[in-house]
Amino acid sequence: MLRIEGLSAGYSAKPVLNDVSINVGAGQFVAIVGPNGAGKTTLFKTISGIVKPSGGEITFDGIDLLAVPPPQRAHLGIAHVPEGRQVFPSLTVMENLEMGAMTESGRRDWQANIERIFEWLPVLKERRNQFAGTMSGGQQQMLAIGRGLASSPKLLMLDEPSMGLAPSTADFIFERLIDIRRQSGLTMLLVEQRVAEALESADHGYVLEAGHVVLEGNNDTLRADDRVRKAYLGM
Amino acid sequence: MEGFFQALAAGLLIGAVYGLMCVGLGLIFGVMRVINFAHGDFMMLGMYAAFYLFTAAGIQALFGNTVGPFVAILLAGPVLAVFGYFVHLALISRVSGTRTASLEGEGHYAQLILTLGIALILQNGGLIVFGSVLASIRTPLSSSAWELVPFFDISIFLNKARSIDAIVSLAIMILLSLLITRTRIGKSLRAAADNPTAATYMGIDVDRAHRIAFALGCGITAIAGGLLATNYPFHPFVGLEYVIVMYAGVVLGGMGSIIGAFWGGMTIGLVQQMSTLILPTQLQNAAIFAVFLLIIFFRPQGFFGRMVERT
């Protein structure tokens, strides 16, 4: 569904991403793990069009994504749940969800989507008239995920949903994501620093270090790899 | 006592129009974070647009001297909105919105120079095209009044034109706040203001949202300008007199708050009229800024401004 081929990108002459190739098949749950500064967020920003690549290709559903203007990419079915949540603070929870549903499919499926989102993340229903800026970090993260789901995406991209959250909250959000995936069969691309949890539930994983994909494989291969065990799993 | 109520009424009437004028600027600043120095001059164009629509475009013949001016003023709004739309498309969008990432100081320096340049061109261009003679859109209503008797021994005179100006301002304000709070397009403007990057992730075209905000802001201020012109004569440099008041109103209301800008403008109208009770008329504007500084001293974020970190 999403094919990234030899992608290089960055903010100045020195690239943050160097010849990165990643493949996400329809229905797959793919995790990208790696340390801070590896280029994980830059990769997502390049997919969404906020960062311009200096080389390489991205195709989504057979469409050359780099030729599509950034605001149009959401309309193709890519939902980006950004790092640090980035909800709209002066909009209510409900209005944030409506912003997620700006896409044609999001508008069409609004009723069904909102019911499912409230079922998965009941706190959003309780607080639907509250301003997003006044909610806790965990609640904002759930809103960011709900906002992504409201667009009826084909691909849900999650950038460190556990960032800055209490471990128990992060665990809860992970469980919810796994439930959502099991019930909806949605294709997901996850970037995460919590390597053990990310690899456990993913079909396929990539290890990104200093802008390079240093390792890839399914969850057993990665977890059996000595470097991953030492560096990320603490074994 | 009668003088007090008379000044209060006059302040509320002019305050509503000032409020509308400030909202136009507040909308542009709130959504785009662009300081538009040319906004007073867009208002000047609105005044002339209303003037020529009334006198030269046949509205006077069609609607007469009483209703005609207000029809022309309302039509000046869309005219200036279209003008603002193209000014944004051709000029402002080059130094704002998604382009700011690649500009020094997030594009603020370029925006400053550009809007100042537009202001100069509009003022001097106006002088060439419209001439330096004072113009006005007076109606028979401008020189007649309704007498109001709220208490048994007090009577207040409400200038008819100013009363209608205030009613029109309030009606447009209500329509605008419905647009901003209830409609999909209004919500997407607020989302683009809150977080342009996240708005792009939602599929909102931020540059297009800015263009809509700029056009709307120009149209609204043009209508406010036309309404003011029913009582105050104007000339090509009239924008300078009002742009400071507009900024004071926007700051008082709270930078970024669109509804706040209305109350900021209202406050300025009230202070201006009430100050005549104790100060000579020449000090009206000094009084506005004395009160402005006082309010900002105690509430630096303005009435509706929030001191929160923008995420």
Coordinates of N, CA, C and O in Angstrom, one line a residue, chain B residues 185-291:
Chain B
I185 N -16.4 25.4 7.4 CA -15.4 26.3 6.9 C -14.8 27.2 8.0 O -13.6 27.4 8.2
G186 N -15.7 27.7 8.9 CA -15.3 28.5 10.1 C -14.4 27.7 11.0 O -13.4 28.1 11.5
K187 N -14.8 26.4 11.3 CA -14.0 25.6 12.1 C -12.7 25.3 11.5 O -11.7 25.2 12.2
S188 N -12.6 25.1 10.2 CA -11.3 24.8 9.6 C -10.4 26.1 9.6 O -9.2 26.0 9.7
L189 N -11.0 27.3 9.6 CA -10.2 28.5 9.8 C -9.6 28.5 11.2 O -8.4 28.9 11.3
R190 N -10.4 28.2 12.2 CA -9.9 28.1 13.6 C -8.8 27.1 13.7 O -7.8 27.3 14.4
A191 N -9.0 25.9 13.1 CA -8.0 24.9 13.2 C -6.7 25.3 12.5 O -5.6 25.1 13.1
A192 N -6.8 26.0 11.4 CA -5.6 26.5 10.7 C -4.9 27.5 11.5 O -3.7 27.6 11.5
A193 N -5.7 28.3 12.3 CA -5.1 29.3 13.2 C -4.4 28.6 14.4 O -3.3 29.0 14.8
D194 N -5.0 27.6 14.9 CA -4.4 26.9 16.1 C -3.1 26.2 15.8 O -2.2 26.3 16.5
N195 N -3.1 25.5 14.7 CA -2.0 24.6 14.4 C -1.9 24.3 12.9 O -2.5 23.4 12.4
P196 N -1.2 25.2 12.1 CA -1.3 25.0 10.6 C -0.7 23.7 10.2 O -1.3 23.1 9.2
T197 N 0.3 23.2 10.9 CA 0.8 21.9 10.4 C -0.2 20.8 10.6 O -0.4 20.0 9.7
A198 N -0.8 20.7 11.8 CA -1.8 19.7 12.0 C -3.0 19.8 11.1 O -3.5 18.9 10.7
A199 N -3.3 21.1 10.8 CA -4.4 21.3 9.9 C -4.1 20.7 8.5 O -5.0 20.2 7.9
T200 N -2.9 20.9 8.1 CA -2.5 20.3 6.8 C -2.6 18.7 6.9 O -3.1 18.1 5.9
Y201 N -2.3 18.2 8.0 CA -2.4 16.7 8.2 C -3.9 16.3 8.0 O -4.2 15.2 7.7
M202 N -4.8 17.2 8.4 CA -6.2 16.9 8.3 C -6.8 17.1 6.9 O -7.9 16.8 6.6
G203 N -5.9 17.6 6.0 CA -6.4 17.8 4.7 C -6.9 19.2 4.4 O -7.6 19.5 3.5
I204 N -6.6 20.1 5.4 CA -7.0 21.5 5.2 C -5.9 22.3 4.5 O -4.8 22.2 4.9
D205 N -6.3 22.9 3.4 CA -5.3 23.7 2.7 C -5.2 25.1 3.4 O -6.0 25.9 3.4
V206 N -4.1 25.2 4.1 CA -3.9 26.3 5.0 C -3.8 27.6 4.3 O -4.4 28.7 4.7
D207 N -3.1 27.6 3.1 CA -3.1 28.9 2.3 C -4.5 29.3 1.8 O -4.7 30.5 1.8
R208 N -5.3 28.3 1.5 CA -6.6 28.7 1.1 C -7.4 29.2 2.3 O -8.2 30.2 2.1
A209 N -7.2 28.6 3.5 CA -7.9 29.1 4.7 C -7.5 30.6 4.9 O -8.3 31.4 5.3
H210 N -6.2 30.9 4.8 CA -5.7 32.2 5.0 C -6.4 33.2 4.0 O -6.7 34.3 4.3
R211 N -6.5 32.7 2.7 CA -7.1 33.6 1.7 C -8.6 33.9 2.0 O -9.0 35.0 1.9
I212 N -9.3 32.9 2.5 CA -10.7 33.1 2.9 C -10.7 34.1 4.1 O -11.5 35.1 4.1
A213 N -9.8 34.0 5.1 CA -9.8 34.9 6.2 C -9.5 36.3 5.8 O -10.1 37.2 6.2
F214 N -8.5 36.4 4.9 CA -8.1 37.7 4.4 C -9.2 38.4 3.7 O -9.5 39.6 3.9
A215 N -9.9 37.7 2.8 CA -11.0 38.3 2.0 C -12.1 38.7 2.9 O -12.6 39.8 2.8
L216 N -12.5 37.8 3.9 CA -13.5 38.1 4.8 C -13.2 39.3 5.7 O -14.0 40.2 5.8
G217 N -11.9 39.4 6.1 CA -11.5 40.5 7.0 C -11.6 41.8 6.2 O -12.0 42.8 6.8
C218 N -11.2 41.8 5.0 CA -11.3 43.0 4.1 C -12.7 43.4 3.9 O -13.1 44.6 4.0
G219 N -13.6 42.4 3.6 CA -15.0 42.7 3.3 C -15.7 43.3 4.6 O -16.4 44.3 4.5
I220 N -15.4 42.7 5.7 CA -16.0 43.2 7.0 C -15.6 44.6 7.3 O -16.4 45.5 7.6
T221 N -14.3 44.9 7.2 CA -13.8 46.2 7.5 C -14.3 47.2 6.5 O -14.6 48.4 6.9
A222 N -14.5 46.8 5.3 CA -15.0 47.7 4.2 C -16.5 48.1 4.6 O -16.8 49.3 4.5
I223 N -17.3 47.2 5.1 CA -18.6 47.5 5.5 C -18.6 48.5 6.7 O -19.3 49.5 6.7
A224 N -17.7 48.2 7.6 CA -17.6 49.1 8.8 C -17.2 50.5 8.3 O -17.8 51.5 8.8
G225 N -16.3 50.6 7.4 CA -15.9 51.9 6.8 C -17.0 52.6 6.2 O -17.2 53.8 6.4
G226 N -17.8 51.9 5.4 CA -19.0 52.5 4.7 C -19.9 53.0 5.8 O -20.5 54.2 5.6
L227 N -20.1 52.3 6.8 CA -21.1 52.7 7.9 C -20.6 54.0 8.6 O -21.3 54.9 8.8
L228 N -19.3 54.0 8.8 CA -18.7 55.2 9.4 C -18.8 56.4 8.5 O -19.1 57.6 9.0
A229 N -18.8 56.2 7.2 CA -18.8 57.3 6.2 C -20.2 57.9 6.2 O -20.4 59.0 5.6
T230 N -21.2 57.3 6.8 CA -22.5 58.0 6.8 C -22.5 59.2 7.7 O -23.4 60.0 7.7
N231 N -21.5 59.2 8.6 CA -21.4 60.3 9.5 C -20.1 61.1 9.5 O -20.1 62.2 9.9
Y232 N -19.1 60.5 9.0 CA -17.8 61.1 9.0 C -17.3 61.2 7.5 O -17.3 60.2 6.8
P233 N -16.9 62.4 7.1 CA -16.4 62.5 5.7 C -15.0 61.8 5.7 O -14.4 61.6 6.7
F234 N -14.6 61.5 4.5 CA -13.4 60.7 4.3 C -12.5 61.2 3.2 O -13.0 61.9 2.3
H235 N -11.3 60.8 3.2 CA -10.3 61.1 2.1 C -9.4 60.0 2.0 O -9.4 59.0 2.8
P236 N -8.5 60.0 1.0 CA -7.6 58.8 0.7 C -6.7 58.5 1.9 O -6.2 57.3 1.9
F237 N -6.4 59.4 2.8 CA -5.5 59.1 3.9 C -6.3 58.8 5.2 O -5.6 58.7 6.2
V238 N -7.6 58.5 5.1 CA -8.4 58.4 6.3 C -8.0 57.1 7.0 O -8.2 56.9 8.2
G239 N -7.4 56.1 6.3 CA -7.0 54.8 6.9 C -6.1 55.0 8.1 O -6.2 54.3 9.1
L240 N -5.2 56.0 8.0 CA -4.2 56.2 9.0 C -4.9 56.6 10.3 O -4.5 56.2 11.4
E241 N -6.1 57.3 10.2 CA -6.8 57.7 11.5 C -7.4 56.5 12.2 O -7.5 56.5 13.4
Y242 N -7.7 55.5 11.4 CA -8.5 54.4 12.0 C -7.6 53.2 12.3 O -7.9 52.4 13.2
V243 N -6.5 53.0 11.6 CA -5.7 51.8 11.7 C -5.2 51.6 13.2 O -5.2 50.5 13.7
I244 N -4.9 52.8 13.8 CA -4.4 52.7 15.2 C -5.5 52.2 16.1 O -5.3 51.4 17.0
V245 N -6.7 52.8 15.9 CA -7.8 52.4 16.7 C -8.1 50.9 16.5 O -8.4 50.2 17.4
M246 N -8.0 50.4 15.2 CA -8.2 49.0 15.0 C -7.2 48.2 15.8 O -7.6 47.2 16.4
Y247 N -5.9 48.5 15.7 CA -5.0 47.7 16.5 C -5.2 47.8 17.9 O -5.1 46.8 18.6
A248 N -5.6 49.0 18.5 CA -5.8 49.1 19.9 C -7.0 48.2 20.2 O -7.0 47.4 21.2
G249 N -8.0 48.1 19.4 CA -9.2 47.3 19.6 C -8.8 45.8 19.6 O -9.2 45.0 20.5
V250 N -8.0 45.4 18.7 CA -7.6 44.0 18.6 C -6.8 43.6 19.8 O -7.0 42.5 20.4
V251 N -5.9 44.5 20.2 CA -5.0 44.1 21.4 C -5.9 44.1 22.6 O -5.7 43.2 23.5
L252 N -6.8 45.1 22.8 CA -7.6 45.1 23.9 C -8.5 43.8 24.0 O -8.6 43.2 25.1
G253 N -9.0 43.4 22.9 CA -9.8 42.2 22.9 C -9.0 40.9 23.1 O -9.6 39.9 23.6
G254 N -7.7 41.0 22.9 CA -6.9 39.8 23.1 C -6.4 39.3 21.7 O -7.3 38.9 20.9
M255 N -5.1 39.4 21.4 CA -4.6 39.1 20.1 C -5.0 37.6 19.8 O -4.8 36.7 20.6
G256 N -5.7 37.5 18.7 CA -6.0 36.1 18.2 C -7.5 35.8 18.5 O -8.0 34.9 18.0
S257 N -8.2 36.6 19.4 CA -9.6 36.3 19.6 C -10.4 37.2 18.7 O -10.3 38.4 18.7
I258 N -11.2 36.5 17.9 CA -12.0 37.2 16.9 C -13.2 38.0 17.5 O -13.4 39.1 17.2
I259 N -13.9 37.3 18.4 CA -15.0 37.9 19.1 C -14.5 39.0 20.0 O -15.1 40.1 20.2
G260 N -13.3 38.8 20.6 CA -12.7 39.7 21.5 C -12.5 41.1 20.8 O -12.6 42.1 21.4
A261 N -12.1 41.0 19.5 CA -11.8 42.3 18.8 C -13.0 43.1 18.8 O -12.9 44.4 18.8
F262 N -14.2 42.5 18.7 CA -15.5 43.3 18.7 C -15.6 44.1 20.0 O -15.9 45.3 20.0
W263 N -15.4 43.4 21.1 CA -15.5 44.1 22.4 C -14.4 45.1 22.6 O -14.6 46.1 23.3
G264 N -13.2 44.8 22.0 CA -12.2 45.8 22.1 C -12.6 47.1 21.4 O -12.4 48.2 21.9
G265 N -13.2 47.0 20.2 CA -13.6 48.1 19.4 C -14.8 48.8 20.2 O -14.8 50.1 20.2
M266 N -15.7 48.0 20.7 CA -16.8 48.6 21.5 C -16.2 49.5 22.7 O -16.7 50.6 22.9
T267 N -15.2 48.9 23.4 CA -14.6 49.7 24.5 C -14.1 51.0 24.0 O -14.3 52.0 24.7
I268 N -13.4 51.0 22.9 CA -12.8 52.2 22.4 C -13.9 53.2 22.1 O -13.8 54.4 22.4
G269 N -15.0 52.8 21.4 CA -16.1 53.7 21.1 C -16.7 54.3 22.4 O -16.9 55.5 22.5
L270 N -16.9 53.5 23.4 CA -17.4 54.0 24.7 C -16.5 55.0 25.3 O -17.0 56.0 25.7
V271 N -15.2 54.6 25.4 CA -14.3 55.6 26.0 C -14.2 56.9 25.3 O -14.2 58.0 25.9
Q272 N -14.2 56.8 24.0 CA -14.1 58.0 23.1 C -15.3 58.9 23.4 O -15.1 60.1 23.6
Q273 N -16.5 58.4 23.5 CA -17.7 59.2 23.7 C -17.9 59.6 25.1 O -18.2 60.8 25.4
M274 N -17.6 58.7 26.1 CA -17.7 59.1 27.5 C -16.7 60.1 27.9 O -16.9 60.9 28.8
S275 N -15.5 60.1 27.3 CA -14.5 61.0 27.7 C -14.9 62.5 27.5 O -14.4 63.4 28.2
T276 N -15.8 62.7 26.5 CA -16.2 64.1 26.3 C -16.9 64.7 27.5 O -17.1 65.9 27.5
L277 N -17.4 63.8 28.4 CA -18.1 64.3 29.6 C -17.1 65.1 30.5 O -17.5 66.1 31.1
I278 N -15.9 64.7 30.5 CA -15.0 65.3 31.5 C -13.8 66.0 30.8 O -13.1 66.8 31.4
L279 N -13.6 65.6 29.5 CA -12.4 66.2 28.8 C -12.8 67.0 27.6 O -13.9 66.7 27.0
P280 N -12.0 67.9 27.2 CA -12.3 68.6 25.9 C -12.2 67.6 24.7 O -11.4 66.6 24.8
T281 N -12.9 67.9 23.7 CA -13.0 66.9 22.5 C -11.7 66.6 21.9 O -11.4 65.5 21.4
Q282 N -10.8 67.6 22.0 CA -9.4 67.4 21.3 C -8.7 66.2 22.0 O -7.8 65.6 21.5
L283 N -9.1 65.9 23.3 CA -8.4 64.9 24.0 C -9.1 63.5 23.9 O -8.6 62.6 24.6
Q284 N -10.1 63.4 23.1 CA -10.8 62.1 22.9 C -9.8 61.0 22.7 O -9.8 59.9 23.3
N285 N -8.9 61.2 21.7 CA -8.0 60.1 21.3 C -7.0 59.8 22.4 O -6.6 58.7 22.6
A286 N -6.5 60.9 23.1 CA -5.6 60.7 24.2 C -6.3 59.9 25.3 O -5.7 59.0 25.9
A287 N -7.6 60.1 25.5 CA -8.3 59.3 26.5 C -8.4 57.9 26.1 O -8.2 57.0 27.0
I288 N -8.6 57.6 24.8 CA -8.6 56.2 24.4 C -7.3 55.5 24.8 O -7.4 54.4 25.3
F289 N -6.2 56.1 24.5 CA -5.0 55.4 24.8 C -4.6 55.4 26.2 O -3.9 54.5 26.7
A290 N -5.0 56.4 27.0 CA -4.8 56.3 28.5 C -5.5 55.1 29.0 O -5.0 54.3 29.8
V291 N -6.8 54.9 28.6 CA -7.6 53.8 29.1 C -7.0 52.5 28.6 O -6.9 51.5 29.3

